[in-house]
Short mmCIF file of C-alpha atoms in Angstrom, two decimals:
data_model
loop_
_atom_site.label_atom_id
_atom_site.label_comp_id
_atom_site.label_asym_id
_atom_site.label_seq_id
_atom_site.Cartn_x
_atom_site.Cartn_y
_atom_site.Cartn_z
CA HIS A 1 42.86 -8.03 95.98
CA ALA A 2 42.42 -11.67 94.44
CA GLN A 3 41.35 -12.36 98.56
CA ALA A 4 39.15 -9.15 99.14
CA ALA A 5 37.30 -10.74 95.44
CA GLN A 6 36.90 -13.90 96.17
CA ASP A 7 35.33 -12.20 100.11
CA VAL A 8 32.77 -10.52 98.53
CA ALA A 9 32.43 -13.53 96.15
CA PHE A 10 31.46 -15.45 99.16
CA VAL A 11 29.37 -12.51 100.67
CA ARG A 12 27.04 -12.89 98.10
CA ASN A 13 26.25 -15.56 97.65
CA PHE A 14 26.00 -16.90 101.29
CA GLY A 15 23.32 -14.10 102.08
CA TRP A 16 23.32 -12.28 105.45
CA ALA A 17 21.30 -14.88 107.75
CA PRO A 18 22.10 -17.71 108.59
CA GLN A 19 19.36 -19.77 108.38
CA ARG A 20 19.47 -18.81 104.53
CA PHE A 21 22.49 -21.26 104.31
CA GLN A 22 19.97 -23.25 102.26
CA SER A 23 16.99 -22.37 100.28
CA ARG A 24 14.14 -24.22 100.20
CA ALA A 25 13.14 -22.30 96.86
CA ARG A 26 16.15 -23.41 94.78
CA PRO A 27 17.73 -26.50 97.29
CA TYR A 28 21.28 -26.36 95.29
CA ALA A 29 21.58 -23.06 93.53
CA ARG A 30 23.40 -21.85 96.68
CA THR A 31 26.02 -25.14 97.36
CA ALA A 32 27.00 -24.45 93.48
CA ARG A 33 28.36 -21.57 94.20
CA ARG A 34 29.96 -21.52 97.39
CA TRP A 35 31.44 -25.15 97.55
CA PRO A 36 35.25 -24.43 98.74
CA ALA A 37 33.69 -22.44 101.48
CA ILE A 38 31.28 -25.61 101.79
CA TRP A 39 33.98 -28.48 102.10
CA ALA A 40 36.25 -26.18 104.08
CA ALA A 41 33.13 -26.19 106.96
CA VAL A 42 32.47 -29.89 106.15
CA ALA A 43 36.38 -30.43 107.11
CA GLU A 44 36.15 -28.38 110.31
CA GLU A 45 32.89 -30.79 111.73
CA ALA A 46 34.55 -33.80 110.92
CA SER A 47 37.17 -32.71 113.38
CA SER A 48 34.08 -32.14 115.82
CA THR A 49 33.67 -33.78 119.62
CA SER A 50 30.42 -34.65 118.84
CA LYS A 51 30.76 -37.99 117.26
CA LYS A 52 27.43 -38.16 115.33
CA ARG A 53 28.56 -34.58 113.93
CA ARG A 54 31.57 -35.70 113.67
CA ASP A 55 30.54 -39.07 111.25
CA LEU A 56 27.99 -37.38 109.77
CA SER A 57 30.33 -34.42 107.98
CA ARG A 58 33.55 -37.45 107.01
CA ARG A 59 30.52 -39.83 105.54
CA TYR A 60 30.34 -36.47 103.32
CA LEU A 61 33.44 -36.24 102.61
CA VAL A 62 34.08 -39.61 101.81
CA GLU A 63 31.06 -40.39 99.74
CA LEU A 64 31.83 -36.95 97.85
CA GLY A 65 35.29 -36.78 97.70
CA GLY A 66 38.26 -38.44 96.43
CA ALA A 67 37.13 -40.59 93.17
CA HIS A 68 33.25 -39.65 93.94
CA SER A 69 34.22 -35.72 92.91
CA PRO A 70 32.39 -36.55 89.71
CA ARG A 71 29.77 -36.52 92.10
CA LEU A 72 29.32 -32.99 92.13
CA LEU A 73 29.86 -32.68 88.57
CA LEU A 74 26.25 -34.16 88.54
CA GLY A 75 25.70 -32.00 90.88
CA GLY A 76 25.80 -28.56 89.43
CA MET A 77 24.01 -29.77 86.88
CA LEU A 78 20.89 -30.37 88.90
CA ALA A 79 21.40 -27.19 90.05
CA ASP A 80 20.96 -25.96 86.67
CA LEU A 81 17.52 -27.92 86.31
CA ALA A 82 15.78 -26.70 89.01
CA ALA A 83 16.95 -23.03 88.60
CA GLU A 84 15.36 -23.46 85.57
CA HIS A 85 12.26 -25.39 86.95
CA TYR A 86 11.28 -22.67 89.65
CA HIS A 87 12.00 -20.54 87.35
CA TRP A 88 9.60 -22.19 85.29
CA VAL A 89 6.93 -23.00 88.05
CA SER A 90 7.79 -19.03 89.98
CA THR A 91 6.21 -16.83 86.33
CA GLY A 92 3.02 -18.94 87.16
CA ASP A 93 2.08 -18.95 90.47
CA VAL A 94 0.83 -15.63 91.34
CA ASP A 95 -2.42 -14.60 91.99
CA ASN A 96 -4.50 -13.73 88.67
CA PRO A 97 -1.96 -15.78 86.07
CA ASP A 98 -1.65 -15.06 82.76
CA THR A 99 -3.32 -18.25 81.73
CA THR A 100 -2.76 -17.35 77.68
CA THR A 101 0.88 -17.99 78.18
CA VAL A 102 0.94 -20.88 79.89
CA THR A 103 1.92 -23.25 76.79
CA ASP A 104 4.35 -20.51 76.13
CA ARG A 105 6.49 -21.09 79.09
CA THR A 106 6.05 -24.37 79.06
CA ASP A 107 7.54 -23.98 75.50
CA ALA A 108 10.28 -22.10 77.10
CA PHE A 109 11.65 -24.44 79.83
CA VAL A 110 11.75 -27.26 77.29
CA ARG A 111 13.97 -25.73 75.49
CA ARG A 112 15.88 -23.77 77.79
CA LEU A 113 16.55 -27.57 79.13
CA GLU A 114 17.66 -28.77 75.36
CA VAL A 115 20.02 -25.98 74.78
CA LEU A 116 21.68 -26.93 78.30
CA PHE A 117 21.93 -30.45 78.37
CA ASN A 118 21.32 -31.94 75.22
CA GLU A 119 23.75 -29.25 73.22
CA GLY A 120 25.59 -29.69 76.49
CA VAL A 121 26.23 -25.88 77.45
CA ALA A 122 25.84 -25.88 80.54
CA THR A 123 29.11 -27.03 81.02
CA ARG A 124 30.14 -23.83 78.76
CA TRP A 125 28.10 -21.16 79.80
CA PRO A 126 29.70 -18.86 82.57
CA ARG A 127 26.75 -18.61 84.47
CA THR A 128 25.34 -21.98 85.27
CA PHE A 129 25.71 -23.72 88.11
CA THR A 130 27.69 -26.40 86.05
CA PHE A 131 30.46 -24.67 85.42
CA THR A 132 30.94 -23.32 88.02
CA THR A 133 31.32 -26.71 89.21
CA LEU A 134 33.38 -27.36 87.11
CA GLU A 135 35.78 -24.73 88.19
CA PHE A 136 36.14 -25.86 91.79
CA LEU A 137 37.11 -29.84 90.36
CA LYS A 138 39.95 -28.49 87.90
CA GLU A 139 42.15 -28.40 90.33
CA THR A 140 42.55 -31.15 93.09
CA THR A 141 41.87 -29.36 96.25
CA LEU A 142 42.87 -30.91 99.67
CA TYR A 143 40.99 -30.78 103.36
CA HIS A 144 42.42 -32.07 105.94
CA TYR A 145 40.11 -33.35 109.35
CA GLY A 146 41.12 -35.43 112.25
CA LYS A 147 44.64 -35.84 112.85
CA ASN A 148 46.03 -38.16 109.91
CA SER A 149 43.11 -37.64 107.72
CA VAL A 150 43.29 -35.64 104.46
CA ALA A 151 39.90 -35.77 101.74
CA THR A 152 40.46 -34.69 98.04
CA PHE A 153 38.43 -33.00 95.46
CA GLY A 154 38.50 -32.54 91.91
CA ILE A 155 38.82 -34.68 88.70
CA GLY A 156 40.86 -32.63 86.09
CA LYS A 157 41.04 -29.65 83.37
CA LEU A 158 38.62 -30.53 80.61
CA THR A 159 41.25 -31.19 77.78
CA SER A 160 42.05 -34.41 79.70
CA PRO A 161 39.86 -37.50 77.62
CA ALA A 162 39.55 -38.78 80.64
CA VAL A 163 37.39 -36.00 82.23
CA GLN A 164 35.44 -35.46 78.96
CA ASP A 165 34.46 -38.75 79.50
CA LEU A 166 33.05 -37.73 82.87
CA VAL A 167 31.26 -34.45 81.51
CA LYS A 168 29.78 -36.50 78.84
CA ASP A 169 28.51 -39.43 81.04
CA ALA A 170 26.96 -37.12 83.38
CA LEU A 171 24.93 -35.18 80.25
CA ARG A 172 23.99 -38.63 79.24
CA ARG A 173 21.96 -39.24 82.58
CA MET A 174 20.84 -35.85 82.43
CA ARG A 175 19.63 -36.18 79.00
CA VAL A 176 17.87 -39.13 80.43
CA VAL A 177 16.00 -36.56 82.35
CA VAL A 178 15.03 -33.80 80.02
CA ALA A 179 13.74 -36.50 78.24
CA ASN A 180 11.55 -37.54 80.90
CA ILE A 181 10.50 -34.47 81.22
CA LYS A 182 9.43 -33.90 78.28
CA LYS A 183 7.83 -37.38 78.15
CA LEU A 184 5.76 -36.06 81.82
CA LEU A 185 4.65 -32.76 79.36
CA GLN A 186 3.03 -34.86 76.62
CA VAL A 187 1.28 -36.87 79.13
CA TYR A 188 -0.24 -33.91 81.62
CA ARG A 189 0.10 -30.94 80.08
CA PRO A 190 -1.09 -33.08 75.64
CA SER A 191 -1.75 -30.32 72.94
CA GLY A 192 -5.45 -31.04 73.41
CA SER A 193 -5.14 -29.80 76.87
CA TRP A 194 -7.82 -26.90 78.27
CA LEU A 195 -4.89 -25.32 79.12
CA SER A 196 -2.82 -25.24 75.78
CA ASP A 197 -7.79 -24.28 74.74
CA PHE A 198 -7.31 -21.16 76.50
CA ALA A 199 -4.10 -19.09 75.26
CA ALA A 200 -6.92 -18.42 72.55
CA PHE A 201 -7.66 -15.26 74.37
CA ALA A 202 -3.67 -14.14 74.24
CA LEU A 203 -3.37 -10.44 73.53
CA PRO A 204 -2.28 -9.74 70.47
CA SER A 205 -5.41 -12.42 69.42
CA PRO A 206 -4.04 -15.42 67.48
CA LEU A 207 -7.53 -14.94 66.16
CA LYS A 208 -6.96 -12.06 63.51
CA VAL A 209 -4.28 -12.67 61.24
CA ALA A 210 -1.24 -10.05 61.20
CA ALA A 211 -0.71 -7.15 58.65
CA ALA A 212 3.35 -7.86 58.70
CA ALA A 213 1.92 -11.72 58.03
CA ALA A 214 1.70 -10.99 54.02
CA SER A 215 5.46 -9.99 53.63
CA GLY A 216 6.65 -13.62 53.61
CA VAL A 217 4.68 -17.65 52.50
CA ALA A 218 5.96 -18.87 55.59
CA ALA A 219 4.75 -16.01 57.80
CA ALA A 220 1.26 -15.93 56.73
CA SER A 221 1.16 -19.49 56.16
CA ALA A 222 2.06 -19.61 60.24
CA ALA A 223 -0.20 -17.32 61.24
CA GLN A 224 -3.38 -18.81 59.79
CA GLU A 225 -2.44 -21.86 61.59
CA ARG A 226 -2.58 -19.84 64.77
CA ARG A 227 -5.55 -18.66 63.61
CA ALA A 228 -7.25 -22.02 63.22
CA THR A 229 -5.60 -23.01 66.22
CA ALA A 230 -7.47 -20.70 68.31
CA MET A 231 -10.62 -21.03 66.38
CA ALA A 232 -11.06 -24.91 67.66
CA SER A 233 -10.60 -24.22 71.06
CA LEU A 234 -12.28 -21.72 71.52
CA LYS A 235 -15.44 -23.66 69.80
CA ARG A 236 -14.48 -26.71 71.92
CA ILE A 237 -15.16 -23.86 75.00
CA CYS A 238 -17.93 -22.59 73.72
CA GLU A 239 -19.72 -26.02 73.24
CA ALA A 240 -18.61 -27.80 76.62
CA ALA A 241 -20.49 -24.39 78.40
CA GLY A 242 -23.25 -24.46 76.14
CA LEU A 243 -22.97 -21.69 74.47
CA VAL A 244 -23.55 -21.25 70.65
CA PRO A 245 -19.90 -21.29 68.96
CA ARG A 246 -20.34 -18.93 66.34
CA GLU A 247 -21.88 -16.26 67.86
CA ALA A 248 -19.57 -16.17 70.93
CA ILE A 249 -16.66 -15.83 68.52
CA ALA A 250 -18.17 -13.17 66.74
CA GLU A 251 -18.93 -11.38 69.66
CA LEU A 252 -15.36 -12.11 71.05
CA LEU A 253 -13.87 -10.87 67.85
CA GLN A 254 -15.98 -6.77 68.06
CA LEU A 255 -14.83 -6.71 72.08
CA GLU A 256 -11.14 -8.08 70.71
CA PRO A 257 -10.03 -3.95 69.37
CA ARG A 258 -11.60 -2.40 72.55
CA ALA A 259 -9.24 -5.54 75.18
CA GLN A 260 -6.11 -4.19 72.47
CA VAL A 261 -6.39 -0.91 73.93
CA PHE A 262 -6.61 -2.11 77.08
CA PHE A 263 -3.53 -4.19 76.76
CA ASP A 264 -1.14 -1.59 74.87
CA ARG A 265 -2.33 1.47 75.73
CA HIS A 266 -3.61 1.39 80.12
CA GLY A 267 -0.57 -1.22 81.43
CA CYS A 268 -3.78 -3.91 81.88
CA ASN A 269 -1.97 -7.61 81.61
CA THR A 270 -4.42 -10.08 79.71
CA ARG A 271 -7.24 -10.38 81.90
CA GLN A 272 -7.86 -6.72 83.17
CA ALA A 273 -8.10 -6.04 79.50
CA TRP A 274 -10.51 -8.43 78.58
CA GLY A 275 -12.22 -7.73 81.49
CA ARG A 276 -12.68 -4.66 81.17
CA ALA A 277 -13.21 -4.35 76.92
CA ALA A 278 -16.21 -6.65 78.35
CA ALA A 279 -18.00 -4.65 80.98
CA GLU A 280 -18.25 -1.82 78.22
CA TYR A 281 -19.82 -3.84 76.15
CA PRO A 282 -23.35 -5.04 78.27
CA GLU A 283 -24.74 -5.94 75.08
CA LEU A 284 -22.64 -8.59 73.29
CA LYS A 285 -24.06 -11.61 75.99
CA SER A 286 -22.31 -14.18 74.66
CA GLY A 287 -19.08 -12.46 74.26
CA ARG A 288 -19.13 -11.20 78.01
CA GLU A 289 -20.44 -14.96 78.90
CA LEU A 290 -16.93 -16.43 76.65
CA VAL A 291 -14.63 -13.57 78.56
CA GLY A 292 -16.51 -14.48 81.48
CA LEU A 293 -15.42 -18.95 81.26
CA PHE A 294 -11.64 -17.17 80.98
CA LEU A 295 -11.15 -14.81 84.16
CA ILE A 296 -12.68 -17.73 85.86
CA TRP A 297 -9.50 -19.86 84.84
CA LYS A 298 -7.10 -19.96 86.91
CA THR A 299 -3.81 -22.24 86.01
CA SER A 300 -1.71 -21.48 89.37
CA THR A 301 0.26 -25.88 89.57
CA GLY A 302 2.88 -24.39 91.01
CA ASN A 303 1.99 -26.89 94.28
CA VAL A 304 1.71 -29.49 91.77
CA GLU A 305 5.02 -28.94 89.59
CA ARG A 306 7.42 -27.96 93.08
CA ARG A 307 7.32 -32.31 93.57
CA PHE A 308 9.90 -32.05 91.76
CA ARG A 309 12.00 -30.97 94.70
CA VAL A 310 10.79 -33.02 97.06
CA TYR A 311 13.93 -36.01 96.78
CA CYS A 312 15.52 -33.19 99.13
CA GLU A 313 12.56 -32.64 101.90
CA HIS A 314 13.27 -36.50 102.46
CA HIS A 315 13.89 -37.19 106.19
CA THR A 316 15.77 -41.30 106.01
CA PRO A 317 18.59 -42.03 107.08
CA GLN A 318 19.80 -43.91 103.67
CA ARG A 319 19.89 -40.99 102.16
CA ALA A 320 23.09 -41.97 101.11
CA SER A 321 21.80 -44.91 98.64
CA LEU A 322 20.45 -42.16 96.57
CA LEU A 323 24.06 -42.09 95.22
CA GLU A 324 23.98 -44.99 94.52
CA THR A 325 20.60 -44.62 92.29
CA SER A 326 20.96 -42.66 89.27
CA VAL A 327 19.21 -39.57 88.25
CA GLN A 328 17.22 -41.88 85.20
CA ASP A 329 15.51 -44.08 88.28
CA CYS A 330 14.83 -41.18 90.22
CA MET A 331 12.70 -39.06 87.91
CA ILE A 332 11.17 -42.11 85.92
CA ALA A 333 10.05 -42.75 89.14
CA ASP A 334 8.43 -39.52 89.42
CA GLN A 335 8.30 -37.95 86.74
CA ALA A 336 7.23 -39.96 84.15
CA PRO A 337 6.24 -43.49 83.31
CA PRO A 338 8.18 -44.20 79.85
CA SER A 339 5.93 -44.43 76.80
CA THR A 340 6.21 -48.44 76.53
CA GLU A 341 4.41 -48.72 79.75
CA LEU A 342 2.23 -45.85 79.54
CA ARG A 343 1.10 -48.38 75.68
CA LYS A 344 1.01 -51.44 77.73
CA LEU A 345 -0.92 -49.68 80.36
CA LEU A 346 -3.60 -48.31 77.84
CA GLU A 347 -4.09 -51.17 75.79
CA HIS A 348 -3.56 -54.72 78.18
CA PRO A 349 -4.88 -52.82 82.24
CA SER A 350 -3.89 -55.64 84.19
CA PRO A 351 -5.27 -55.31 87.43
CA ASP A 352 -3.26 -57.77 88.63
CA LYS A 353 -0.11 -56.26 87.57
CA ASN A 354 0.66 -52.78 86.39
CA TYR A 355 3.05 -50.23 85.93
CA PHE A 356 1.67 -48.05 89.24
CA GLN A 357 2.21 -51.03 91.26
CA GLU A 358 5.22 -51.67 90.53
CA LEU A 359 6.14 -47.88 90.95
CA ASP A 360 4.64 -48.10 94.29
CA ARG A 361 6.74 -51.25 95.28
CA PHE A 362 10.00 -49.13 93.90
CA HIS A 363 9.87 -45.59 96.21
CA ALA A 364 9.11 -48.26 99.19
CA GLY A 365 12.65 -49.84 98.33
CA MET A 366 13.81 -46.25 97.95
CA PHE A 367 12.12 -44.33 100.19
CA PRO A 368 11.55 -46.47 103.64
CA GLY A 369 9.50 -44.36 106.06
CA ALA A 370 10.11 -41.66 103.81
CA SER A 371 7.80 -38.27 105.02
CA THR A 372 7.66 -34.97 103.22
CA ARG A 373 7.78 -31.34 105.51
CA GLY A 374 5.03 -30.08 107.98
CA ARG A 375 5.37 -27.22 110.00
CA TYR A 376 8.11 -25.84 110.44
CA GLN A 377 9.28 -23.05 112.80
CA GLU A 378 8.71 -19.31 111.30
CA ARG A 379 11.75 -17.67 110.26
CA ARG A 380 13.48 -15.51 112.34
CA ASP A 381 13.75 -12.96 109.45
CA ALA A 382 9.61 -13.68 108.51
CA GLY A 383 8.39 -9.82 107.88
#
């Protein structure tokens, strides 16, 4: 029964089509679920008659096994980070994204990273890839290849002080990554950005103070703050579009009850609700123009955010050297510069030497001859 259960779990995570052995959307996700099957296959390849495949497989066994087994733990944590990032991007990467949820989805993404890595929940929650990897590494596993060679994988049980130090070190690296991501969002998605301003069109509307807020001082204060923020955002949008803020916002408040009806009772999303409400009142020209600005504003930034997974798409013979490069170095290079460097760049700009020139040299040394994916052959299960 145990063997049957293991086989069923393997089939569920492996996928039916062989070309799905690696998922481009979640590059680490499937891998973290099937470590035993993967290393059994790599050990079999290490005994292959093909020199190229044999050497490549043995390199993986040597560089990721034995004393280097903690690298798999870091890979499991990267799997969780990649899965959270993919969920964040995919929820907004649609034909008509909901502009009003951009800020909320970003806040939820950052909060989940803080819980997983800053609070260490990733090592204790059974559904995480980190926990699955720890379960694989707590027992030493042997894989024979060649004539007299053996690859071992394992770090020991989590109760061991040495293993706890390894886990803490991996979490420390991931916390640096989380800090860099938060710095990136502060730089490229500040609170005064257009992405935040268009959240004023959310339903239920933050322009109205909820009646339930009167039940508590804290709730009423938070509602008043949300309303003030939304009003300031709408004024900025009106001024940029050449509308009279007072007139446009007043007419928008007249459209809001009807938009709320479409949102609550007719199954419309936020954009559809505002659009149908504006269509019913051609007399409210300024309000309709303000709604039109909301309807034409697009926030599908998935292509930019997908740069996070660019590391798995580099084809370079120096790929193994990344194992000696700290995760924080990679994330600082591609996600966000340190705040001290940003301050230097803004306060003392220099045409001869600045952070971005140093960054170019860092990339040139780390990814020599790197190239991103081009056109690939169509998948066999397409359509």
